[in-house]
PDB file of C-alpha atoms in Angstrom:
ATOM      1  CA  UNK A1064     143.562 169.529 172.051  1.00 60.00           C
ATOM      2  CA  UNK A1065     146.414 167.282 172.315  1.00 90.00           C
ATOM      3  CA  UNK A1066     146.190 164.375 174.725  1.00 96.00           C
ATOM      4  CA  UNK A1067     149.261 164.097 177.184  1.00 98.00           C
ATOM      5  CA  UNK A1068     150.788 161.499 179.583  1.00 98.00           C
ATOM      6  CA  UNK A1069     153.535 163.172 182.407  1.00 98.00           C
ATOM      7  CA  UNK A1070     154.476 161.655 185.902  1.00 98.00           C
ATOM      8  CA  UNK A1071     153.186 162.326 188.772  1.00 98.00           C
ATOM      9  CA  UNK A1072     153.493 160.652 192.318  1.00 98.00           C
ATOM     10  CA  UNK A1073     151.687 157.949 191.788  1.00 98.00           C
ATOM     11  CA  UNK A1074     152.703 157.110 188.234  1.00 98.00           C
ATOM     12  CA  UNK A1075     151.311 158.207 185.350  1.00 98.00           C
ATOM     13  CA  UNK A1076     148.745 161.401 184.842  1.00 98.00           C
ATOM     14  CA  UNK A1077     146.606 161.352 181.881  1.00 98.00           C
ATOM     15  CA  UNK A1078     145.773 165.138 180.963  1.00 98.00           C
ATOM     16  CA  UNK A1079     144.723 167.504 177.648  1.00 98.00           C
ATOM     17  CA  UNK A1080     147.313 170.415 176.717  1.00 98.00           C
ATOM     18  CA  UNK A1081     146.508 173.303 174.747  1.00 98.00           C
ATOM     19  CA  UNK A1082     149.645 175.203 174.083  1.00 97.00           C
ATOM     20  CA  UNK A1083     149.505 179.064 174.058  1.00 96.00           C
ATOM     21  CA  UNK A1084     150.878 180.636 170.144  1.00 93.00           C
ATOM     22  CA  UNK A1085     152.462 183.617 172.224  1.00 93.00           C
ATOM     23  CA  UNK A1086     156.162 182.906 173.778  1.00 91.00           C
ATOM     24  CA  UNK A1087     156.291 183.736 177.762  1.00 94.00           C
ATOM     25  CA  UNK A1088     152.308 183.054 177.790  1.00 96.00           C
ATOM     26  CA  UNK A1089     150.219 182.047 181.287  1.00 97.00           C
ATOM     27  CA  UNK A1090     149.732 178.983 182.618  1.00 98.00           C
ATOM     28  CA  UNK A1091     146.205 178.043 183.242  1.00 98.00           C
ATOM     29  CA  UNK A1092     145.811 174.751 185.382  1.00 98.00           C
ATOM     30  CA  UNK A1093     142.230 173.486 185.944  1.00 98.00           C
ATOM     31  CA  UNK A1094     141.336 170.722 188.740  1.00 98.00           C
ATOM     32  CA  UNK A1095     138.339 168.480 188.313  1.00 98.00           C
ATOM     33  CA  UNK A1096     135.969 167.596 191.050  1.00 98.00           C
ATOM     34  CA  UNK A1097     135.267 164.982 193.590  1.00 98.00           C
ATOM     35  CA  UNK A1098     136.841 161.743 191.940  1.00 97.00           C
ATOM     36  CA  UNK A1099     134.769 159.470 193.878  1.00 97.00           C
ATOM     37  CA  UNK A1100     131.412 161.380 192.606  1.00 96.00           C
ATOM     38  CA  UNK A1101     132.178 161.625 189.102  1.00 97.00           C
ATOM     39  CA  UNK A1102     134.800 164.114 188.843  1.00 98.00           C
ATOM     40  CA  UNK A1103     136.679 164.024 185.433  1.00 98.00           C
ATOM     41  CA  UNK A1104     138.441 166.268 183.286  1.00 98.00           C
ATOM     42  CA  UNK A1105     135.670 165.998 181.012  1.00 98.00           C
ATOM     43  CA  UNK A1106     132.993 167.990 183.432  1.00 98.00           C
ATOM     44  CA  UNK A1107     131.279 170.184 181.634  1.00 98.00           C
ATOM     45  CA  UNK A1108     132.878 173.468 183.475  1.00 98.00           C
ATOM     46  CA  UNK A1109     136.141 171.853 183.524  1.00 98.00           C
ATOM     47  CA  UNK A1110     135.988 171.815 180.225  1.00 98.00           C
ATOM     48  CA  UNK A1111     134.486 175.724 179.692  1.00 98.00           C
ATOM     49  CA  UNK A1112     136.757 176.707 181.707  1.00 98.00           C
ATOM     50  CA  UNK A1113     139.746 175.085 179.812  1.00 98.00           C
ATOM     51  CA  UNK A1114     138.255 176.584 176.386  1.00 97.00           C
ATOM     52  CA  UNK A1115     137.639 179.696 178.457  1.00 98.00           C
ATOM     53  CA  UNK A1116     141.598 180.345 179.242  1.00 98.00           C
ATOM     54  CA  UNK A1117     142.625 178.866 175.901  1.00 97.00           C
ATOM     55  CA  UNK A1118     140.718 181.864 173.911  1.00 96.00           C
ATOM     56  CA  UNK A1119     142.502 184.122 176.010  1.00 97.00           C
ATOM     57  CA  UNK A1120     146.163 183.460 175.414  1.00 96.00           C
ATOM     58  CA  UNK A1121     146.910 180.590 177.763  1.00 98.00           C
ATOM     59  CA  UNK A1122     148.675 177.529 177.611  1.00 98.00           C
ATOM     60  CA  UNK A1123     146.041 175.763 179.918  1.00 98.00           C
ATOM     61  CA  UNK A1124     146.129 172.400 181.379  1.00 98.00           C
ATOM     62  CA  UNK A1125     143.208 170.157 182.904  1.00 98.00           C
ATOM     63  CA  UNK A1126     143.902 166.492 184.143  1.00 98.00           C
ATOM     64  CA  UNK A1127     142.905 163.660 185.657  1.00 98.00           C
ATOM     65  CA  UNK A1128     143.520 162.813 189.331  1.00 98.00           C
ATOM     66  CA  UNK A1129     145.342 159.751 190.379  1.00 98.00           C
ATOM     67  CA  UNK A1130     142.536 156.681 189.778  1.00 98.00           C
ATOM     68  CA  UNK A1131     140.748 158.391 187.400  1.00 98.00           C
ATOM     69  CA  UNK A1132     140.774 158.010 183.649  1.00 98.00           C
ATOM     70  CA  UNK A1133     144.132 156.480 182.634  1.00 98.00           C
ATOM     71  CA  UNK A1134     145.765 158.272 185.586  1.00 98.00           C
ATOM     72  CA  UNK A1135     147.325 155.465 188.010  1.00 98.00           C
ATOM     73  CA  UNK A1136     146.932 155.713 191.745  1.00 98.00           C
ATOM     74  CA  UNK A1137     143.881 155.437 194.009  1.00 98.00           C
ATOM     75  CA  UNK A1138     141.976 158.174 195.212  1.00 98.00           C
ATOM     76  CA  UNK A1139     144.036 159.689 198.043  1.00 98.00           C
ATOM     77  CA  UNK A1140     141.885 161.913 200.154  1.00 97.00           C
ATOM     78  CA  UNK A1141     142.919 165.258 198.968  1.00 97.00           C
ATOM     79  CA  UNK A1142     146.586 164.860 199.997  1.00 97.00           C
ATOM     80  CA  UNK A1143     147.565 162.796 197.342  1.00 98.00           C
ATOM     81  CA  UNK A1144     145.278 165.042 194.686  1.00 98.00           C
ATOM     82  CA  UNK A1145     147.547 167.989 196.107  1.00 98.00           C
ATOM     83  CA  UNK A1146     150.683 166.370 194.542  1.00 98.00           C
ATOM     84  CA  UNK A1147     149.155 165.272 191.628  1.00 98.00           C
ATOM     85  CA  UNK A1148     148.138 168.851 190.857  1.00 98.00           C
ATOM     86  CA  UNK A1149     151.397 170.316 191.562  1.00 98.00           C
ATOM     87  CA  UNK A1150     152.836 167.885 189.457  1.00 98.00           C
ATOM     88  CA  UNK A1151     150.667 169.204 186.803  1.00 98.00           C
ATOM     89  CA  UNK A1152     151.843 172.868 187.190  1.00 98.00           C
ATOM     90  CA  UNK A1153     155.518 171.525 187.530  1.00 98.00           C
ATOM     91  CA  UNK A1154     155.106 169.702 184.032  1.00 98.00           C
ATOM     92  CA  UNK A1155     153.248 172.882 182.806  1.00 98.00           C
ATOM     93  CA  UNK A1156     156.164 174.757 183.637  1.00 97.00           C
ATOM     94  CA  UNK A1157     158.657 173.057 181.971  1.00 97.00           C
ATOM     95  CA  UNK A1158     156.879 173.060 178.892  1.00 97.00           C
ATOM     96  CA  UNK A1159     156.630 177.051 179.076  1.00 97.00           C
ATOM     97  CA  UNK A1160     159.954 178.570 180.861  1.00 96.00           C
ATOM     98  CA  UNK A1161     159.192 181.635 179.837  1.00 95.00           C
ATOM     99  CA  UNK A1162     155.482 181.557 181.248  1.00 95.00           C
ATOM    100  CA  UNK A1163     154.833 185.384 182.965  1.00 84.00           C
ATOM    101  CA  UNK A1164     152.424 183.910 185.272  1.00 93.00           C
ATOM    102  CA  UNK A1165     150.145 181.223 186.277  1.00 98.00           C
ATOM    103  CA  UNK A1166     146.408 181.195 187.470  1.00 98.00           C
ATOM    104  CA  UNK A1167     144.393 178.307 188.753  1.00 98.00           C
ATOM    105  CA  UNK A1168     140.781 177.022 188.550  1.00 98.00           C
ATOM    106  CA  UNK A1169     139.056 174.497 190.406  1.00 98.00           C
ATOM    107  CA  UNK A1170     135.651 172.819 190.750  1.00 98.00           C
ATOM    108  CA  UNK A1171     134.218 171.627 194.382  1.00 98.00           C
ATOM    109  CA  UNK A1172     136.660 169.090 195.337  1.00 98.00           C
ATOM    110  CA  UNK A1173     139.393 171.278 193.131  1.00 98.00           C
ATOM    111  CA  UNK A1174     138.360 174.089 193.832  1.00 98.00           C
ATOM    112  CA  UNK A1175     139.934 172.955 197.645  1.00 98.00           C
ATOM    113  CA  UNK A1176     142.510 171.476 195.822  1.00 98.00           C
ATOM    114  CA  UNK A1177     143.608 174.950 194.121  1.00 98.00           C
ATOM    115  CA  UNK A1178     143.478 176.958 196.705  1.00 97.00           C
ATOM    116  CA  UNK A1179     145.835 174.575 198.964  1.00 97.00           C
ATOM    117  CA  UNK A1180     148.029 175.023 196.032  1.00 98.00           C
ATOM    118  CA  UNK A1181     147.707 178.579 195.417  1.00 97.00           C
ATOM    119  CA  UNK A1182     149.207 178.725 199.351  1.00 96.00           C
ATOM    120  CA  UNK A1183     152.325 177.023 198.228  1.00 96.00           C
ATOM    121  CA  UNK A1184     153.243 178.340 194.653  1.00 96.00           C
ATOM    122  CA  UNK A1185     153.217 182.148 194.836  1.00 95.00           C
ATOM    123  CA  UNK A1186     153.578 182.092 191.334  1.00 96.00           C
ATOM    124  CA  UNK A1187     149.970 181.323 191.060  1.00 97.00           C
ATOM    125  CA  UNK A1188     148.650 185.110 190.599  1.00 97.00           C
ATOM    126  CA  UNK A1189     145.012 184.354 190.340  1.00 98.00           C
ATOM    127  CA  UNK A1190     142.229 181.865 190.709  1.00 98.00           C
ATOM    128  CA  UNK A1191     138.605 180.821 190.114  1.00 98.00           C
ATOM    129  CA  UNK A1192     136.739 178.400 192.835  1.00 98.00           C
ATOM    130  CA  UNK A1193     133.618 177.277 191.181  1.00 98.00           C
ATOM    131  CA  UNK A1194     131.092 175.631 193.971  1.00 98.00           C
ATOM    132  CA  UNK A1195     133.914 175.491 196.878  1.00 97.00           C
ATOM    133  CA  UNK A1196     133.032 172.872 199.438  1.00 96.00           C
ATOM    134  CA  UNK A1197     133.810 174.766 202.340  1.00 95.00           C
ATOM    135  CA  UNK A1198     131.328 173.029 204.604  1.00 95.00           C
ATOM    136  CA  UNK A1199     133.322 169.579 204.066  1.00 95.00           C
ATOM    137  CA  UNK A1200     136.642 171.205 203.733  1.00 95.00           C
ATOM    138  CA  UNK A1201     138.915 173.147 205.891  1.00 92.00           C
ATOM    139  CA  UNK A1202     139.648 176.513 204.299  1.00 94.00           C
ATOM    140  CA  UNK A1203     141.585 178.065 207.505  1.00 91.00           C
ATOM    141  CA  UNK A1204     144.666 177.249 205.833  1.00 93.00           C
ATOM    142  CA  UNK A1205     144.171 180.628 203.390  1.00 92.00           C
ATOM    143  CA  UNK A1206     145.805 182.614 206.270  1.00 87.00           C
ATOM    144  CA  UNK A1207     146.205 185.327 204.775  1.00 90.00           C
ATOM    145  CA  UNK A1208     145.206 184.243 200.891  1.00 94.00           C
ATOM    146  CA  UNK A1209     148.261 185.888 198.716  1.00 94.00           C
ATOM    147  CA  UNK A1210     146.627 186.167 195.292  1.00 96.00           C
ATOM    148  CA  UNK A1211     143.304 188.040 194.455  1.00 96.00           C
ATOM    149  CA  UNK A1212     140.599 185.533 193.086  1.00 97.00           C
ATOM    150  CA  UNK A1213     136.903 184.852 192.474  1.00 98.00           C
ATOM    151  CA  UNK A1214     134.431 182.422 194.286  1.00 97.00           C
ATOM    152  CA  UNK A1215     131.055 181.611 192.230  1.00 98.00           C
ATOM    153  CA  UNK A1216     128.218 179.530 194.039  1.00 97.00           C
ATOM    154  CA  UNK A1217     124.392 178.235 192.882  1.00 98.00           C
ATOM    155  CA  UNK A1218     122.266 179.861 195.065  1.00 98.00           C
ATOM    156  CA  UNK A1219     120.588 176.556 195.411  1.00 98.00           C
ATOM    157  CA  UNK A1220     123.629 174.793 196.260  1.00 98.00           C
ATOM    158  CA  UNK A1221     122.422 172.534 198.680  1.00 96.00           C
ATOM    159  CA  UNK A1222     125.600 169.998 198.235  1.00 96.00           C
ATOM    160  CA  UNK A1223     127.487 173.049 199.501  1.00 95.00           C
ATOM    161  CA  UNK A1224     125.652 176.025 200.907  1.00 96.00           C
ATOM    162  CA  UNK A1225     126.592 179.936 199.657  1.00 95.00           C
ATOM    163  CA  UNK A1226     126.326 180.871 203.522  1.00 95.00           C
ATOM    164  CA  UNK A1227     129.535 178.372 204.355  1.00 95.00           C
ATOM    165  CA  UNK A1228     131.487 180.246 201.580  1.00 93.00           C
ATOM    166  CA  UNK A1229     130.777 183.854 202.394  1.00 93.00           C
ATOM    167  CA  UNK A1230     131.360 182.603 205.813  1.00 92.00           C
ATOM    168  CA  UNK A1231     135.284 182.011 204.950  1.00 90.00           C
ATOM    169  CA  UNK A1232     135.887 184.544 202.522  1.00 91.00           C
ATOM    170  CA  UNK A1233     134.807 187.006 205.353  1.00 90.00           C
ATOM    171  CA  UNK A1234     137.299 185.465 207.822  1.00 88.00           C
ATOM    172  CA  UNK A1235     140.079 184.858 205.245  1.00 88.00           C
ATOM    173  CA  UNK A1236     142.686 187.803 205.897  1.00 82.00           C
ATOM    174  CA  UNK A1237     144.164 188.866 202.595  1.00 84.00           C
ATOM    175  CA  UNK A1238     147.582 190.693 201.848  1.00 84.00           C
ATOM    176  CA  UNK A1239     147.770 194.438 200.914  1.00 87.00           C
ATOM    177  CA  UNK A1240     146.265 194.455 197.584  1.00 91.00           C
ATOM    178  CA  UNK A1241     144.184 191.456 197.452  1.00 94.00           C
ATOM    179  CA  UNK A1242     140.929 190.989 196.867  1.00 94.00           C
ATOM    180  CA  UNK A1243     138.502 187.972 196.977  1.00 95.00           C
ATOM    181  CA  UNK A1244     135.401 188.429 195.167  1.00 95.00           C
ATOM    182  CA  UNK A1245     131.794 186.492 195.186  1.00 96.00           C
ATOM    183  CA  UNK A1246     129.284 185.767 192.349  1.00 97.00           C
ATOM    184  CA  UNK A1247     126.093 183.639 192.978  1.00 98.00           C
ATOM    185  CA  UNK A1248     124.713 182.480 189.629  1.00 98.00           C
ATOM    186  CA  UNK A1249     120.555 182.566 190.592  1.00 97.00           C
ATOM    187  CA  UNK A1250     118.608 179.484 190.826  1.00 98.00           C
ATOM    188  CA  UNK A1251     122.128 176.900 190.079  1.00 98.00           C
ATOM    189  CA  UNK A1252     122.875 174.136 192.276  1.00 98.00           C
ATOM    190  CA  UNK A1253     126.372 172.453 193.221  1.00 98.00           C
ATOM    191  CA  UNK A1254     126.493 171.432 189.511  1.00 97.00           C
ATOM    192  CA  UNK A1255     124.934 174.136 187.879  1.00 98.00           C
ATOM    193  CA  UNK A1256     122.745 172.314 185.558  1.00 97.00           C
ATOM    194  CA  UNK A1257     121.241 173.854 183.031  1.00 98.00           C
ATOM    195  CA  UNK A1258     123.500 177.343 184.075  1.00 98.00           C
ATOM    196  CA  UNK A1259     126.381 176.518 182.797  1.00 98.00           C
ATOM    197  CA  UNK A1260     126.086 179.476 180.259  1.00 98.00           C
ATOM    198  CA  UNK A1261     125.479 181.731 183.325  1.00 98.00           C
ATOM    199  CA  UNK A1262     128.376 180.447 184.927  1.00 98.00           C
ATOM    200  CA  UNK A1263     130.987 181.528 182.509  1.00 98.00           C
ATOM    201  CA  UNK A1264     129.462 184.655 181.542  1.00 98.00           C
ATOM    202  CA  UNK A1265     130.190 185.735 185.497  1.00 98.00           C
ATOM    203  CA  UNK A1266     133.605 184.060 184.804  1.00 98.00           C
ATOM    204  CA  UNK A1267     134.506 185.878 181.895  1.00 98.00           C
ATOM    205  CA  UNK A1268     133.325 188.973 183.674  1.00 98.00           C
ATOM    206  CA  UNK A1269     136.131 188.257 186.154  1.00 98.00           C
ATOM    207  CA  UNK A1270     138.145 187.816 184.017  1.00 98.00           C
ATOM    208  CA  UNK A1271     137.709 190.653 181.620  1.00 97.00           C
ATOM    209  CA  UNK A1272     137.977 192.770 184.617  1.00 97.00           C
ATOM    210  CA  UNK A1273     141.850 190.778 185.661  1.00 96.00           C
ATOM    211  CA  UNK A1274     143.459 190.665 182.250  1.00 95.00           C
ATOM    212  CA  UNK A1275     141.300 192.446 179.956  1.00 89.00           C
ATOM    213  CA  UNK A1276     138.622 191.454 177.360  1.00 75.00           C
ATOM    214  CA  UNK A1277     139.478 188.360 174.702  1.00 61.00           C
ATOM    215  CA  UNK A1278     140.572 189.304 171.170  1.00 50.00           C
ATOM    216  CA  UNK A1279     137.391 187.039 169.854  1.00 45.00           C
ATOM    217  CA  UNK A1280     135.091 189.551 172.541  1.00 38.00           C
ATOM    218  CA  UNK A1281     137.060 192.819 171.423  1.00 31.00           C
TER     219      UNK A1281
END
């Protein structure tokens, strides 16, 4: 798990790298959450999720937002986060020309992050929004959303409520062959303690489904 160091907008971005073995290999990127409440690269389903993408084939890439870590900056709002995380899949890039594709996965605060991204990279061919704060963010902007993905919510959630999700994903139009899907992991809140495991297993479900099941599952 190789620590890197690449430039973003407002100077340097601390992140961890794990290089795919197979040439022409995805591109995972995964966004941490709310800076200002904790949010590190180090989460717990940051990191699941990195390991999660690894095992399948990726060369993934999680990171720390400006002012967090060794990442310069100061906390920016969201608009400044934006840059910073296409920054990330800029540097990812470079370091895999021959990358087929490129999904995204972000929680709460990135999970807003990804999908503003996902709008302006249509490279990005699929995504995961764990616990998507779409009480406190605006999600209108997914008009219509051009790659298929996956929400999952805690049915406890009280940080941000399952209704307020379901409640955008029914008015978000999608293109001809896309399709958002829901999962609510039972009794989890916004930070699903102690259902972590629960979490990924609906992930990996997902994800099974997408791209097929993981050498180590087969």
């Amino acid at each position: 798990m190789p620590e890197v160091i690449f430039t973003g907008p407002a100077g340097r971005i601390e992140g961890r790298y794990q290089p795919a073995k197979e040439k022409g290999a995805p591109i995972a990127i995964i966004l941490h959450p709310h800076p200002q409440f904790g949010g590190t690269m180090n989460n717990q389903i940051v990191y699941n999720l990195y390991y999660d993408f690894a095992k399948r084939g990726f060369s993934v890439l999680r990171f720390n937002f400006r002012g967090v870590g060794r990442s310069q900056g100061a906390f920016d709002h969201g608009q400044g986060e934006l840059s910073d995380a296409a920054a990330a899949l800029d540097w990812a890039q470079a370091m895999n020309p021959d990358a087929r594709a490129c999904w995204i996965a972000g929680v709460s605060f990135g999970a807003w992050i990804g999908m503003q991204l996902l709008m302006r990279r249509p490279e990005i061919e699929g995504f995961i929004s764990i616990a998507a704060m779409a009480n406190r963010y605006d999600f209108s902007f997914l008009a219509p959303c051009p790659s298929s993905g996956l929400f999952v919510h805690g049915s406890e959630d009280r940080v941000a409520p399952v209704k307020d999700v379901i409640s955008v994903i029914e008015k978000v139009k999608t293109q001809k062959g896309v399709k958002l899907e829901h999962a609510v992991i039972d009794g989890a809140n916004h930070f699903f303690d102690g259902r972590v495991d629960e979490l990924m297993v609906s992930v990996d479900e997902y994800l099974d489904k997408r791209l097929g099941t993981t050498e180590e599952a087969a």
